[in-house]
Short mmCIF file of C-alpha atoms (C1' of nucleotides) in Angstrom, two decimals:
data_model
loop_
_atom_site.label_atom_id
_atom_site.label_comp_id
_atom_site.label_asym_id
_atom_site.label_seq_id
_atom_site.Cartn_x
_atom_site.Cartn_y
_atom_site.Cartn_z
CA UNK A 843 0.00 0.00 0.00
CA UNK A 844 1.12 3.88 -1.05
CA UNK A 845 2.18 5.72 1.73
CA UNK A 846 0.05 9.00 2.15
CA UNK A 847 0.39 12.09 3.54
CA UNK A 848 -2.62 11.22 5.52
CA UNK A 849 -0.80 8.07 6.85
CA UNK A 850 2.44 9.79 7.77
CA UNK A 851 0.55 12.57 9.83
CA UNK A 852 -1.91 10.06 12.18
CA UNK A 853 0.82 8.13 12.56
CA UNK A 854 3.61 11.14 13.55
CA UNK A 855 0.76 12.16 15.95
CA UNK A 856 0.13 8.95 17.94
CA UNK A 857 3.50 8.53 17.88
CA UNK A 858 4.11 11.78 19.85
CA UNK A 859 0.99 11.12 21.99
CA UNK A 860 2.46 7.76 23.20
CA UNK A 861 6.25 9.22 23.68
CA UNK A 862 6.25 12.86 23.17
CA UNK A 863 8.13 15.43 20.69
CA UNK A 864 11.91 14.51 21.36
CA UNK A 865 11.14 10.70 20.30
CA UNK A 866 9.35 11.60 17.02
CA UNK A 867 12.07 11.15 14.51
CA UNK A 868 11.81 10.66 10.93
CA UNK A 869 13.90 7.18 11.79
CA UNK A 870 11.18 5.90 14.11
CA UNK A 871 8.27 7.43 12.43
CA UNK A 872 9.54 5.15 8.97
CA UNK A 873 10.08 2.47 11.27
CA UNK A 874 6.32 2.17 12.60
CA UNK A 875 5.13 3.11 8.98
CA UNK A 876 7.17 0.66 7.72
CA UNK A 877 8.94 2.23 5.26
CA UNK A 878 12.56 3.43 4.92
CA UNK A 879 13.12 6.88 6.45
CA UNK A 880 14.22 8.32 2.81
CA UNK A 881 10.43 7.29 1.45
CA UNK A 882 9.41 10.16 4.24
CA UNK A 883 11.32 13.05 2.31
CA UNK A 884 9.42 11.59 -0.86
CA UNK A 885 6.54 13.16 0.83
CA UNK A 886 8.06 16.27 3.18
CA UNK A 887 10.48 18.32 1.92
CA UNK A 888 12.04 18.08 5.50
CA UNK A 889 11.64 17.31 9.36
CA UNK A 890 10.26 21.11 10.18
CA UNK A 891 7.54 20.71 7.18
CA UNK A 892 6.20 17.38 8.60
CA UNK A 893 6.20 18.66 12.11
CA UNK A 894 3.92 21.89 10.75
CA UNK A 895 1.69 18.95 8.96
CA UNK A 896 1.14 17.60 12.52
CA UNK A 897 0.94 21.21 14.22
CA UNK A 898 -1.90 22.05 11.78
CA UNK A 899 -3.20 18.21 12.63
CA UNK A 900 -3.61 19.17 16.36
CA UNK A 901 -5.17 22.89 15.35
CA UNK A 902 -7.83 21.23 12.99
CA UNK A 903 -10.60 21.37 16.02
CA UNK A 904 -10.13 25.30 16.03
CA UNK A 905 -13.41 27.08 14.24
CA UNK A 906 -13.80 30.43 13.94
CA UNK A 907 -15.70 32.18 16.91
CA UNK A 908 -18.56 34.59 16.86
CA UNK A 909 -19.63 37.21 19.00
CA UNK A 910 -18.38 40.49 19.97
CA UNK A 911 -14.47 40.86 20.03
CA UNK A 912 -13.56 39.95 23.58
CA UNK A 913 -15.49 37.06 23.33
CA UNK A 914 -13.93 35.70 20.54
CA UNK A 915 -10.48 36.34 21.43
CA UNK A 916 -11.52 34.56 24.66
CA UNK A 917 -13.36 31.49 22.51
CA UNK A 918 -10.12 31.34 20.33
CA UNK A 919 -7.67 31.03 22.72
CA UNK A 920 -9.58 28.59 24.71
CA UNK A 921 -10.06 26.35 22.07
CA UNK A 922 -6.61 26.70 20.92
CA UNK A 923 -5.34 25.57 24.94
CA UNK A 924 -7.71 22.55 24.73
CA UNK A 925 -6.09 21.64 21.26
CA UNK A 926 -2.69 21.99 22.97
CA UNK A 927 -3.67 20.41 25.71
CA UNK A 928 -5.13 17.06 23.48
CA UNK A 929 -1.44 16.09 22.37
CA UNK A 930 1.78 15.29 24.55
CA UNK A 931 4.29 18.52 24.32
CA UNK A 932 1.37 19.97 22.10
CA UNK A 933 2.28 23.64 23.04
CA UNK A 934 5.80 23.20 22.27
CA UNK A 935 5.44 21.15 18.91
CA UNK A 936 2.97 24.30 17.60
CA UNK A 937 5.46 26.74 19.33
CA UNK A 938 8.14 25.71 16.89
CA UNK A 939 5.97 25.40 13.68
CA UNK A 940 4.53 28.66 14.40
CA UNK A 941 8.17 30.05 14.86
CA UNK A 942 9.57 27.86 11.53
CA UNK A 943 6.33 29.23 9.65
CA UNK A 944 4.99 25.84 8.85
CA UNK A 945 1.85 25.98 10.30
CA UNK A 946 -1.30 27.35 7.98
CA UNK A 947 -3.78 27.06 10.61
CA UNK A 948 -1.47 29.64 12.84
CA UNK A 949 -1.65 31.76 10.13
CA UNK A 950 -5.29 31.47 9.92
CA UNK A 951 -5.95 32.14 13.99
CA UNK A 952 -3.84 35.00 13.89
CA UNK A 953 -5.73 36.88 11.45
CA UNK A 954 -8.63 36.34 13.22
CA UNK A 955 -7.25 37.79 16.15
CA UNK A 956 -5.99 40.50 14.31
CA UNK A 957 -9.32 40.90 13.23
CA UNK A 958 -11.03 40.89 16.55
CA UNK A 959 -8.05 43.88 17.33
CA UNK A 960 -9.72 45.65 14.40
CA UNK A 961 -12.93 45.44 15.74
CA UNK A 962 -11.79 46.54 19.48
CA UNK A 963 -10.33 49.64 17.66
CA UNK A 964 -6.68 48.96 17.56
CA UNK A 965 -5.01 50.56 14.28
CA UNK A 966 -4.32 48.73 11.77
CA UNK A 967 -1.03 49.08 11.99
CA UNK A 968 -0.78 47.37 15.34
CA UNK A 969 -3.43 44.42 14.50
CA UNK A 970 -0.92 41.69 13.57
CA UNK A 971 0.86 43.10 16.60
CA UNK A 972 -1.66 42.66 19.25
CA UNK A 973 -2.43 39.53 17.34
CA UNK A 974 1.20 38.00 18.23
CA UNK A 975 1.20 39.01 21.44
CA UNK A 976 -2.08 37.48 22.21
CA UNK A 977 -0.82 34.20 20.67
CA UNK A 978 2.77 34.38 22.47
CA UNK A 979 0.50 34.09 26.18
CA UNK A 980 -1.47 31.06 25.33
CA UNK A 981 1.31 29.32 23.79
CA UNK A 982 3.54 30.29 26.74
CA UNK A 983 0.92 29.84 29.62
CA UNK A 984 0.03 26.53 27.72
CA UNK A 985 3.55 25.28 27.48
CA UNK A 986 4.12 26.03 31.13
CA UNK A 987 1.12 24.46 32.14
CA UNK A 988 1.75 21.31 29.99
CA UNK A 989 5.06 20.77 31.36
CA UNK A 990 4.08 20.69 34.91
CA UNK A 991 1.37 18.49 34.19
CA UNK A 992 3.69 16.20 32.32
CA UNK A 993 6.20 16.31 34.91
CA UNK A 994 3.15 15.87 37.62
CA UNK A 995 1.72 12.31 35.95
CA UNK A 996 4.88 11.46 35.83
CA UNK A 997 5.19 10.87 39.71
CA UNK A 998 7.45 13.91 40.64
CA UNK A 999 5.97 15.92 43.53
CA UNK A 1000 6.00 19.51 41.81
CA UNK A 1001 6.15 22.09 44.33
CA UNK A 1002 2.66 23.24 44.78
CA UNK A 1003 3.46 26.64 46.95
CA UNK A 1004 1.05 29.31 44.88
CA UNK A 1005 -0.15 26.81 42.41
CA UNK A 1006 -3.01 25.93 44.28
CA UNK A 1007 -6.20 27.72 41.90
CA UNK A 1008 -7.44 26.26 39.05
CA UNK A 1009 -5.45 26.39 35.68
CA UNK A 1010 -8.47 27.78 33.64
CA UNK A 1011 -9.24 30.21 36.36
CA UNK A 1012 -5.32 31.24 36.27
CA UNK A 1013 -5.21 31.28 32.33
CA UNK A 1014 -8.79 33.31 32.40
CA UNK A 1015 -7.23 36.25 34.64
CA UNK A 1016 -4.40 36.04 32.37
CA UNK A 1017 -6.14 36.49 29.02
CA UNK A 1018 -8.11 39.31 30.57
CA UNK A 1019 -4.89 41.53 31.61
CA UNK A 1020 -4.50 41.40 27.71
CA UNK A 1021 -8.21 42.23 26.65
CA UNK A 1022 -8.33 44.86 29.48
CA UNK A 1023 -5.16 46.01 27.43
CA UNK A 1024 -6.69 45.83 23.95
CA UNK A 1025 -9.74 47.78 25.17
CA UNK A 1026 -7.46 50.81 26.64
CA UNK A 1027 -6.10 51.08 22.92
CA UNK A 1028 -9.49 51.24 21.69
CA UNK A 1029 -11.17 54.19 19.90
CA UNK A 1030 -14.77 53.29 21.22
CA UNK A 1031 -14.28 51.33 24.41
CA UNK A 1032 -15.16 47.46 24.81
CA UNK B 349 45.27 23.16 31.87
CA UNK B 350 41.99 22.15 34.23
CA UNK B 351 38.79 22.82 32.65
CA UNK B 352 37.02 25.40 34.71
CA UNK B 353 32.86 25.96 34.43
CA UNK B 354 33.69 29.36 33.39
CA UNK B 355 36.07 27.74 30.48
CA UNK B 356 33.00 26.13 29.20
CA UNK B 357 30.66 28.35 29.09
CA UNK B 358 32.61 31.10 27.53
CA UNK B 359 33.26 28.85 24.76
CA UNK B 360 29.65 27.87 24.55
CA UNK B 361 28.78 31.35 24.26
CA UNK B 362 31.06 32.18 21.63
CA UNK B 363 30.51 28.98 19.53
CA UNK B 364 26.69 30.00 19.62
CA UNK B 365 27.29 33.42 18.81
CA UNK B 366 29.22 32.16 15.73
CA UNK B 367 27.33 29.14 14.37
CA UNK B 368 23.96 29.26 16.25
CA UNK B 369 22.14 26.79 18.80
CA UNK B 370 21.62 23.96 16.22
CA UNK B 371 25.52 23.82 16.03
CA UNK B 372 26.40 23.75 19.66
CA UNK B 373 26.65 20.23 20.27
CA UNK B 374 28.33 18.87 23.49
CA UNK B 375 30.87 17.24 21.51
CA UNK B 376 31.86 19.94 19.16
CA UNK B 377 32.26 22.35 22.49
CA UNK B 378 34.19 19.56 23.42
CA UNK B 379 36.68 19.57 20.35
CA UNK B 380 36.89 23.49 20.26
CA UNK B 381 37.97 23.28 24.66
CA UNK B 382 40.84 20.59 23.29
CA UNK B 383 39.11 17.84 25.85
CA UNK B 384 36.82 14.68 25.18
CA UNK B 385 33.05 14.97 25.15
CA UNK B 386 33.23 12.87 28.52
CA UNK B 387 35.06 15.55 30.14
CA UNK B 388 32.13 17.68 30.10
CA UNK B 389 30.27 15.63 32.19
CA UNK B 390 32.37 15.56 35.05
CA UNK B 391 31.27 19.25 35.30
CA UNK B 392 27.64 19.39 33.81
CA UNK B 393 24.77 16.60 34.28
CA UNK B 394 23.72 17.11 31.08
CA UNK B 395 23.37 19.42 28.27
CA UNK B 396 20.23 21.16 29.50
CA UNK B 397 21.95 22.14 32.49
CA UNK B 398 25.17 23.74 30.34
CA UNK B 399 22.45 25.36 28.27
CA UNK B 400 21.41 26.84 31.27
CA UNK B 401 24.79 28.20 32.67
CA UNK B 402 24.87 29.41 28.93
CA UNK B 403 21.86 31.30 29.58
CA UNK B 404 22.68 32.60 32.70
CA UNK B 405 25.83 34.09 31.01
CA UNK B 406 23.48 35.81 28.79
CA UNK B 407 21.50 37.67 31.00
CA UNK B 408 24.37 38.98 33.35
CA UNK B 409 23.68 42.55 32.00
CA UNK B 410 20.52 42.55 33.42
CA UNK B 411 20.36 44.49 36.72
CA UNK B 412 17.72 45.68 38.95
CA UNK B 413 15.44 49.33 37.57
CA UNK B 414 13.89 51.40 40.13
CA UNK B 415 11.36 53.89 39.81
CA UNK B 416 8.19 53.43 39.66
CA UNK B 417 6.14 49.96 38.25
CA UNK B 418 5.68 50.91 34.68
CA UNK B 419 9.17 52.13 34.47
CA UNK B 420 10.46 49.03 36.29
CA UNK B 421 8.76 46.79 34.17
CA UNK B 422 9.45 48.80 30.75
CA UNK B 423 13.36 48.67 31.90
CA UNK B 424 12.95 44.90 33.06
CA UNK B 425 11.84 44.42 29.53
CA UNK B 426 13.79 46.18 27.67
CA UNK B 427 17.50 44.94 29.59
CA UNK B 428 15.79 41.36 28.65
CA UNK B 429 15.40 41.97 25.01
CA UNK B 430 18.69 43.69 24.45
CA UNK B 431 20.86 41.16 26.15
CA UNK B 432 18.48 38.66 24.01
CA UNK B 433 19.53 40.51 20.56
CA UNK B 434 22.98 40.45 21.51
CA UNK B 435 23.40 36.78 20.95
CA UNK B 436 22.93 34.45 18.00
CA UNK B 437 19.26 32.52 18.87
CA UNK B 438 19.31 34.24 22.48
CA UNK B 439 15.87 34.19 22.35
CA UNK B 440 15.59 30.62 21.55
CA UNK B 441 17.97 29.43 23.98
CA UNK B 442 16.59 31.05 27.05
CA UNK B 443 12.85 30.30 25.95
CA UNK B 444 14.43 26.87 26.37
CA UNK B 445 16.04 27.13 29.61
CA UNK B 446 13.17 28.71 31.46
CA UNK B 447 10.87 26.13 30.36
CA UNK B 448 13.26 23.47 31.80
CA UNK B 449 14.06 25.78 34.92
CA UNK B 450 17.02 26.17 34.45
CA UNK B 451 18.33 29.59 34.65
CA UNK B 452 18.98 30.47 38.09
CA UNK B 453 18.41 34.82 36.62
CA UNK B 454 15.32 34.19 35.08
CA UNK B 455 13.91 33.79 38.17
CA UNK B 456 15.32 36.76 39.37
CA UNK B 457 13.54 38.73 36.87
CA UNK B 458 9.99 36.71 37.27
CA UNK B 459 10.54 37.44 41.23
CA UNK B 460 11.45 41.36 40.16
CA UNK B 461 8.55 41.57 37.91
CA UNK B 462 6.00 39.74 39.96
CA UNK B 463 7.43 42.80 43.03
CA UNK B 464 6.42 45.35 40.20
CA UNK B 465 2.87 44.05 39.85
CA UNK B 466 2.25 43.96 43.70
CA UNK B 467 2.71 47.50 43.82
CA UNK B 468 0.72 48.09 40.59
CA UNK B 469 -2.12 46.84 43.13
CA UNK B 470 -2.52 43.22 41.74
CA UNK B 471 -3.48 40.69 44.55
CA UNK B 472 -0.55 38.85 45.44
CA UNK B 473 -1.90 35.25 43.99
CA UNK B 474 -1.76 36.71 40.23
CA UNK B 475 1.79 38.47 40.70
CA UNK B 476 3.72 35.53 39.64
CA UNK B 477 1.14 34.69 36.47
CA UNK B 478 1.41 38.49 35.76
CA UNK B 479 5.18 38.17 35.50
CA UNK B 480 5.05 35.58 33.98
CA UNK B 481 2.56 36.89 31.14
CA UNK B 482 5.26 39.82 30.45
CA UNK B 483 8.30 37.60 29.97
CA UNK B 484 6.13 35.57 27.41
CA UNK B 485 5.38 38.56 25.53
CA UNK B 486 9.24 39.95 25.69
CA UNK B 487 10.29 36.38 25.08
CA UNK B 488 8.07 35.55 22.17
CA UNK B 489 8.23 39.14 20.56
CA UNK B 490 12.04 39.01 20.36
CA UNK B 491 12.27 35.40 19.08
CA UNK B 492 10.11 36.77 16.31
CA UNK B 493 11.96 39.86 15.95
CA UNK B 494 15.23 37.80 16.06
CA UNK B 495 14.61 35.23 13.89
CA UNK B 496 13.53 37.90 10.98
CA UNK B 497 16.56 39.71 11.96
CA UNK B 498 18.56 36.34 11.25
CA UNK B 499 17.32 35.44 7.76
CA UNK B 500 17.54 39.07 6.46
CA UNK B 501 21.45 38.77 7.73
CA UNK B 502 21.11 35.60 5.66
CA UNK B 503 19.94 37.48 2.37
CA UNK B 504 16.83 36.55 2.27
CA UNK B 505 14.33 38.86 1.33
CA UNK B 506 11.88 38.80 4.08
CA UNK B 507 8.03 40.00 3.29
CA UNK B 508 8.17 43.66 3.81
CA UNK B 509 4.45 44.23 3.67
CA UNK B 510 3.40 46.00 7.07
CA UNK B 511 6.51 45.63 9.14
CA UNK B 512 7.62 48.24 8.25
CA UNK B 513 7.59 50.06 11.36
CA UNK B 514 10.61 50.33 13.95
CA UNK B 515 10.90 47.38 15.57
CA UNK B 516 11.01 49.30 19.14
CA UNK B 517 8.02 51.31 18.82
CA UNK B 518 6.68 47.61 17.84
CA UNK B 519 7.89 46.38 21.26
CA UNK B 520 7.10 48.92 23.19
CA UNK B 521 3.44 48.96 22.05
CA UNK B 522 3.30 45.56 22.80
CA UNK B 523 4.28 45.77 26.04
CA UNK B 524 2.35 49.19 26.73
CA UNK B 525 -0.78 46.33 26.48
CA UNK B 526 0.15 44.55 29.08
CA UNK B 527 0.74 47.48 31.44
CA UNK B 528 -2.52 48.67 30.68
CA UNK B 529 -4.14 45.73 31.53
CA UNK B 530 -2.45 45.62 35.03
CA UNK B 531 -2.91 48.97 35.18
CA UNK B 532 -6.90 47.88 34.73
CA UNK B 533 -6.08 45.30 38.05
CA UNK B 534 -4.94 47.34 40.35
CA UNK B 535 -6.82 48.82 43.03
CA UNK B 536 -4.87 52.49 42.98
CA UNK B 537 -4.65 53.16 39.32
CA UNK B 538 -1.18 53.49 37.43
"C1'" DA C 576 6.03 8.10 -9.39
"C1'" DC C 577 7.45 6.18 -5.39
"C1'" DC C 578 10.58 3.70 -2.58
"C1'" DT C 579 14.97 1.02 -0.84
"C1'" DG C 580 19.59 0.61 0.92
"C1'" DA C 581 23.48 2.38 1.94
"C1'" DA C 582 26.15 6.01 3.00
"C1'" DC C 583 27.60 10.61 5.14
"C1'" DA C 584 28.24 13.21 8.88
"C1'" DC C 585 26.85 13.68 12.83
"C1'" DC C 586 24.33 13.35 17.95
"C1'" DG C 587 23.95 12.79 23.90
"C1'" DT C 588 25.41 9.98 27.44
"C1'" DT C 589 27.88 6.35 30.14
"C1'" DC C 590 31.65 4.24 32.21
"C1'" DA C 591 35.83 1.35 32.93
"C1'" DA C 592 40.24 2.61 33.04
"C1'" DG C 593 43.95 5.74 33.54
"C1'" DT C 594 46.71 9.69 35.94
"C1'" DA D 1464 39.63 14.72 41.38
"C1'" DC D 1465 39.51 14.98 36.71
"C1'" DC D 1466 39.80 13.12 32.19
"C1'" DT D 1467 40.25 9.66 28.04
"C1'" DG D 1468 38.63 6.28 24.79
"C1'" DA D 1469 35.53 3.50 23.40
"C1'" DA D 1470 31.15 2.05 23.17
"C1'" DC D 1471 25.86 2.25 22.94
"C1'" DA D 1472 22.06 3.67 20.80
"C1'" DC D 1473 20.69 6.68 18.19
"C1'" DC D 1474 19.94 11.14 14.67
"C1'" DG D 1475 18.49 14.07 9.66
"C1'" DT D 1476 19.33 13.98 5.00
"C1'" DT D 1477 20.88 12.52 0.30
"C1'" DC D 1478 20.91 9.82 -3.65
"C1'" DA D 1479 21.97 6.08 -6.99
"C1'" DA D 1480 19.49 2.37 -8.08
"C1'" DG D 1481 15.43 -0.33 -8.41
"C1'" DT D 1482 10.24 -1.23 -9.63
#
DNA sequence: ACCTGAACACCGTTCAAGT
DNA sequence: ACCTGAACACCGTTCAAGT
C-alpha cells in the first residue's frame, strides 16, 4: 500500500501522543510506517515541514468564533489551549511550527485575532501586533502548564506553593490583563 | 590546563554566537575546549543544564530598575530583550532554559517583575502569572523579531508588507498592552 | 512516481580505566 | 579529582538504483 500524507501525519501524531516530541524522529516514524526513512522526504520536503503537517493536525478542532471581540479572542484562545492540551508537548510542537512558519492554521488564527483587534479599535497598523502578542500568552501559559502536568503524571511531587487555583481560572485572569489592554487602545471602548 | 565551568561556558557562548544553537553540540564544544566529550560531564549533568549556565551568562547585564512599576517593568523588559539581541538565537535558547528551569536569573527577573505588579495593586496570587505573562510577551516578541533579523542577515528577502515600522516602537506597544491591563487590576490606578 | 539501501556526517550519554 | 577512549544507541538527509 502507497504511503500518504494522511498516513504519515496520524501516525507522527500517535507517535508523539504515546512518547512525546523529542522521540518523534523521521527514523522511528519510517520504522512504525514501515517504510525506509528516505520514502518520508518523498513526501516532506524536510523534518520542520512534517512537524507543521502535525501542528496544523492538532489545530484542525479550532473554528472560527462569533460574537463580539472579547469574546472571541476569549473562545479562540480557549479552544486553541484545549487543542494543545489534546497532544503530549502539544504547546511546544505548535510553538516551533509557528516560529519555523509551517503551520497554515497559525496563520489562519492570527488573522482572526488581528481581526477581533480591528474590531476593538486597535489601528491597523498594530493588529498583527496585538495579534502576536495574544498568541505568544497562550502558547507560553500553555507550554508552562503542559510541562508541569507532564512532569506531575509522571510521579514527581512539583512544588505546589502558589499553584493551588485552578489552571483555567489562572489562564482566564491572564487572558483578561491582555483584553483589558486591547480595550485601553481602543477608539470606542469594549 | 583544568577545565574550569567558566572555560566552558565562555566557549559555549562564543561557539553559539558564531554558528547558532543547532551547532552547539556537546561534543563539538568539546573539540573546540581541546578535551573529550566525557570531560564535560564531570562538570555538567547534562546538556540542558550547560544550556542553562549558557543562559545565565546571557542575562548577566541585566540588573535591577527602580522607579516606579511601569518604568520598572518597561526597563525589566527592555535589559531582557537587548541582552536577548545580543546573541545568535538568544531568544531561543533562554525560551528553552526557562521552560526546563534552568536559569537560576530568570527567576530573578519573574521574582522582580512579579514585586512590580504587587505594587501596581494586583493581589498577590496573580503576581507571579502576571510576571510571567510579560516575559512571554518579551520572550516571544524578540524570538520573532530575532529570527527575521537572522534570515535578512542571511539574504533573504523577508516580506516587507506591514513591518515596516521600527521594531522598538513595535515592542514597546506591545508591552504598553500589558501594562494597561495591570494597570486595569490594580486597586490604585497606574 | 514512489521507494529502498546504503552512506555521510553527525548526535547525547555512560563508564571502565587511567593519571 | 579529573579526564580519556571506546562504546551504545541513536539522529536528519541525500541519492543512486530499483520497480
Amino acid at each position: 500500500m502507497q504511503l500518504s500524507k494522511r498516513d504519515v501525519v496520524d501516525v507522527a501524531t500517535s507517535l508523539l501522543d504515546d512518547y512525546g516530541i523529542a522521540d518523534l524522529s523521521m527514523r522511528r516514524l519510517a520504522r512504525e510506517l514501515n517504510v525506509s526513512a528516505g520514502a518520508l522526504y518523498w513526501h516532506f520536503a524536510n523534518k520542520q515541514q512534517l512537524l507543521g503537517a502535525v501542528a496544523d493536525r492538532i489545530l484542525q478542532p479550532l473554528t472560527p468564533a462569533s460574537g463580539n471581540w472579547p469574546e472571541r479572542v476569549r473562545a479562540t484562545c480557549a479552544q486553541l489551549r484545549d487543542a494543545l492540551l489534546s497532544h503530549t508537548d502539544g504547546a511546544e510542537l505548535v510553538s516551533a511550527s509557528l516560529a519555523a512558519g509551517q503551520s497554515e492554521v497559525m496563520t489562519a488564527v492570527l488573522a482572526r485575532l488581528a481581526a477581533a483587534a480591528g474590531d476593538a479599535g486597535v489601528a491597523s497598523e498594530h493588529t498583527d501586533l496585538v495579534a502576536r502578542t495574544v498568541i505568544y500568552y497562550v502558547l507560553g501559559f500553555t507550554a508552562d502548564e503542559q510541562s508541569r502536568l507532564q512532569w506531575d503524571a509522571a510521579g514527581a511531587e512539583v512544588d505546589t506553593t502558589v499553584w493551588t487555583e485552578d489552571p483555567n481560572a489562572r489562564f482566564a485572569f491572564g487572558l483578561r490583563l491582555l483584553t483589558d489592554g486591547i480595550a485601553a487602545h481602543s477608539r470606542t471602548g469594549s
